[in-house]
Amino acid sequence: MELLTISTGSRGNCYFLKSANGKTCILDCGIKYKDITKHIETFMNIDFVFCSHDHKDHSLSLKNFELSGCECISFKNVISQKKIKVGQWTLLPFQVAHNELNYGVIIYDEYENKKVVYVTDFCSMPKIKNVDNWIYEINYDNFTVNKMIEGGYSDFSHLYHNLNFHNSLENAIEYFEEIGKVENLFICHLSNIGGCEENIKKYMNKYAKNLKILHKNTILEF
């Protein structure tokens, strides 16, 4: 399986998940349509787009995909814990806590017999066990945020949004202490304020055999 990060973070989120047989799904579409489709060599290989919630950094191009005729599975039409079958993929959406109706999803690819959790923009989520592959938000850590405040950072509306509606390193540590170690943990949606990669690597390495922090235009195989 291959993961291409088109964009990640508050300026836009979009990821391609590609099976070994070339079938691909898009996870969130929060950048311009043309900037997503230029990465698609054969557009017919896109089986579906999953859009987690209505914030523009996740949904900017959703209307374009809907008009294109592409299968769109989104916050508009899913029911939490109700499975959806699209070709070789089975999706199980689950609701997460945010300041907008928002869903994570467990994606099962029957061709590779692999499950992947995709979850972003949340302050709490259900406990999910027995899944080896995660695309998972850690937006900030409290130590870095406190240092920024001490240094004079004063955009408190931005801080309020991050601290109340996004996932922290401290929450992630508590979560994985409970569910246990996983095979692949790919960290997405770091904040440009308050998210320290060194701290994430230092504290989260013990919870995954393979820990990676996602950046724009990076490709990972797993």
Coordinates of C-alpha atoms in Angstrom, one line a residue:
M1 CA 0.0 0.0 0.0
E2 CA 1.2 3.5 -0.8
L3 CA 0.3 6.8 0.9
L4 CA 0.9 10.1 -1.0
T5 CA 0.5 13.3 1.1
I6 CA -0.7 16.0 -1.3
S7 CA -1.2 18.5 1.5
T8 CA -1.4 18.4 5.3
G9 CA -2.1 21.1 8.0
S10 CA -4.3 24.1 8.5
R11 CA -3.8 25.3 4.9
G12 CA -5.3 22.2 3.4
N13 CA -5.5 18.4 3.8
C14 CA -5.5 15.8 1.1
Y15 CA -4.0 12.2 0.9
F16 CA -4.1 9.5 -1.7
L17 CA -4.2 5.9 -0.4
K18 CA -3.2 3.4 -3.2
S19 CA -3.6 -0.3 -3.1
A20 CA -1.0 -2.6 -4.8
N21 CA -3.4 -3.2 -7.7
G22 CA -3.5 0.6 -8.5
K23 CA -6.9 1.3 -7.0
T24 CA -6.9 4.5 -5.1
C25 CA -9.0 6.5 -2.7
I26 CA -8.7 10.2 -1.7
L27 CA -8.9 11.1 2.0
D28 CA -10.1 14.7 2.3
C29 CA -10.0 17.3 -0.4
G30 CA -9.2 20.6 1.3
I31 CA -7.1 22.2 -1.5
K32 CA -8.0 23.4 -5.0
Y33 CA -9.5 20.8 -7.3
K34 CA -6.8 21.3 -10.0
D35 CA -4.1 20.8 -7.4
I36 CA -5.6 17.4 -6.5
T37 CA -6.4 16.1 -10.0
K38 CA -2.9 16.9 -11.4
H39 CA -1.7 14.1 -9.3
I40 CA -4.1 11.6 -10.8
E41 CA -2.4 9.7 -13.7
T42 CA -5.6 7.9 -14.6
F43 CA -8.6 9.5 -13.0
M44 CA -10.7 6.3 -13.4
N45 CA -8.5 4.6 -10.8
I46 CA -10.0 6.8 -8.1
D47 CA -12.6 4.6 -6.5
F48 CA -13.9 7.2 -4.0
V49 CA -13.3 10.4 -2.1
F50 CA -13.8 10.4 1.7
C51 CA -14.4 13.9 3.2
S52 CA -14.3 14.0 7.0
H53 CA -16.1 17.4 7.7
D54 CA -17.1 20.7 6.3
H55 CA -14.1 22.9 7.2
K56 CA -12.6 24.2 4.0
D57 CA -9.1 22.8 4.8
H58 CA -10.7 19.4 4.4
S59 CA -13.7 20.0 2.0
L60 CA -12.7 22.8 -0.4
S61 CA -13.0 20.6 -3.5
L62 CA -15.8 18.3 -2.4
K63 CA -18.4 20.0 -4.6
N64 CA -16.1 19.6 -7.6
F65 CA -15.8 15.9 -7.0
E66 CA -19.5 15.5 -6.5
L67 CA -20.1 17.3 -9.9
S68 CA -17.5 15.1 -11.6
G69 CA -19.5 11.9 -10.8
C70 CA -16.8 10.5 -8.5
E71 CA -18.1 8.4 -5.6
C72 CA -18.1 10.8 -2.6
I73 CA -18.4 9.5 0.9
S74 CA -18.7 12.4 3.3
F75 CA -20.1 13.9 6.5
K76 CA -23.2 14.6 4.4
N77 CA -24.2 11.0 3.8
V78 CA -22.6 8.6 6.3
I79 CA -23.9 7.1 9.4
S80 CA -21.6 6.4 12.3
Q81 CA -20.7 2.6 12.6
K82 CA -22.6 1.7 9.4
K83 CA -20.3 0.0 6.8
I84 CA -20.0 1.2 3.2
K85 CA -18.7 -1.1 0.4
V86 CA -17.1 0.5 -2.7
G87 CA -15.3 -2.0 -4.9
Q88 CA -12.5 -3.6 -3.0
W89 CA -12.9 -1.2 -0.1
T90 CA -15.0 -1.4 3.0
L91 CA -15.4 1.7 5.1
L92 CA -16.6 2.0 8.7
P93 CA -17.1 5.7 9.6
F94 CA -17.1 6.8 13.2
Q95 CA -18.0 10.1 14.7
V96 CA -15.4 12.2 16.6
A97 CA -15.6 15.2 18.8
H98 CA -14.9 18.6 17.0
N99 CA -16.6 21.9 16.6
E100 CA -18.2 20.6 13.4
L101 CA -19.9 17.3 12.5
N102 CA -16.8 15.2 11.8
Y103 CA -16.0 11.5 11.0
G104 CA -13.0 9.4 11.1
V105 CA -13.0 6.1 9.1
I106 CA -11.6 2.6 9.2
I107 CA -10.8 1.5 5.6
Y108 CA -10.4 -2.1 4.7
D109 CA -8.7 -3.0 1.4
E110 CA -9.6 -6.6 0.6
Y111 CA -7.0 -6.8 -2.2
E112 CA -4.1 -6.3 0.3
N113 CA -6.0 -7.5 3.4
K114 CA -5.1 -4.4 5.3
K115 CA -7.0 -1.9 7.5
V116 CA -6.2 1.8 7.8
V117 CA -7.6 4.3 10.3
Y118 CA -7.8 7.9 9.1
V119 CA -8.8 10.4 11.7
T120 CA -8.1 14.1 12.0
D121 CA -9.5 17.3 13.6
F122 CA -10.8 15.9 16.9
C123 CA -10.4 16.3 20.6
S124 CA -11.7 12.8 21.4
M125 CA -12.5 9.7 19.5
P126 CA -13.6 6.1 20.1
K127 CA -11.1 3.4 21.2
I128 CA -10.1 1.4 18.1
K129 CA -8.0 -1.7 18.5
N130 CA -6.5 -4.4 16.2
V131 CA -5.7 -2.0 13.3
D132 CA -2.1 -1.8 12.3
N133 CA -2.0 1.3 10.1
W134 CA -3.0 4.8 11.2
I135 CA -3.1 8.2 9.6
Y136 CA -3.6 10.2 12.8
E137 CA -3.6 13.8 13.8
I138 CA -1.4 15.2 16.5
N139 CA -1.9 19.0 16.2
Y140 CA 0.1 20.4 19.1
D141 CA 1.8 19.6 22.3
N142 CA 1.3 21.6 25.5
F143 CA 5.0 22.1 26.3
T144 CA 5.5 23.9 22.9
V145 CA 2.3 25.9 23.3
N146 CA 3.3 27.1 26.7
K147 CA 6.7 28.2 25.4
M148 CA 5.1 30.2 22.7
I149 CA 2.8 32.0 25.1
E150 CA 5.7 32.8 27.4
G151 CA 7.5 34.1 24.3
G152 CA 4.7 36.6 23.6
Y153 CA 2.5 34.7 21.2
S154 CA -0.9 36.5 21.4
D155 CA -3.3 35.0 18.7
F156 CA -5.5 33.5 21.4
S157 CA -8.4 32.8 19.1
H158 CA -6.2 30.5 17.1
L159 CA -4.8 28.9 20.3
Y160 CA -8.4 28.5 21.7
H161 CA -9.4 26.6 18.5
N162 CA -6.4 24.3 18.6
L163 CA -6.5 23.5 22.3
N164 CA -10.2 22.8 22.4
F165 CA -10.9 21.1 19.1
H166 CA -7.8 19.3 18.0
N167 CA -5.7 16.4 19.2
S168 CA -2.7 17.0 21.4
L169 CA 0.4 14.9 21.9
E170 CA -0.6 14.4 25.5
N171 CA -4.0 12.9 24.4
A172 CA -2.2 10.7 21.9
I173 CA 0.1 9.3 24.5
E174 CA -2.9 8.4 26.8
Y175 CA -4.8 6.9 23.8
F176 CA -2.1 4.6 22.6
E177 CA -1.2 3.6 26.2
E178 CA -4.7 2.1 26.2
I179 CA -4.9 0.6 22.8
G180 CA -1.3 -0.6 22.5
K181 CA 1.5 -0.6 19.9
V182 CA 0.7 -0.5 16.2
E183 CA 2.6 -1.3 13.0
N184 CA 2.5 2.1 11.2
L185 CA 1.6 5.4 12.7
F186 CA 1.6 8.3 10.3
I187 CA 1.1 11.7 12.0
C188 CA -0.8 14.3 10.1
H189 CA -2.2 17.9 10.5
L190 CA 0.5 19.4 12.7
S191 CA -0.2 23.0 13.6
N192 CA 2.1 25.7 12.4
I193 CA 1.9 26.8 16.0
G194 CA 2.4 24.5 18.9
G195 CA 3.4 21.3 17.1
C196 CA 6.9 20.1 17.7
E197 CA 8.1 17.2 15.6
E198 CA 10.9 16.4 18.0
N199 CA 8.5 16.0 20.9
I200 CA 6.2 13.8 18.8
K201 CA 9.0 11.5 17.8
K202 CA 10.4 11.4 21.3
Y203 CA 7.2 10.3 23.0
M204 CA 5.3 8.4 20.2
N205 CA 8.1 6.1 18.9
K206 CA 7.3 3.5 21.6
Y207 CA 3.7 3.1 20.2
A208 CA 4.6 2.2 16.6
K209 CA 7.1 0.0 14.8
N210 CA 7.2 2.7 12.1
L211 CA 6.5 6.3 13.1
K212 CA 6.5 9.0 10.4
I213 CA 5.4 12.6 10.3
L214 CA 3.6 13.5 7.1
H215 CA 4.8 16.4 4.9
K216 CA 3.6 17.8 1.6
N217 CA 4.3 15.6 -1.5
T218 CA 5.9 12.7 0.5
I219 CA 5.2 9.1 -0.4
L220 CA 5.3 6.2 2.0
E221 CA 5.0 2.5 1.3
F222 CA 3.7 0.1 4.0

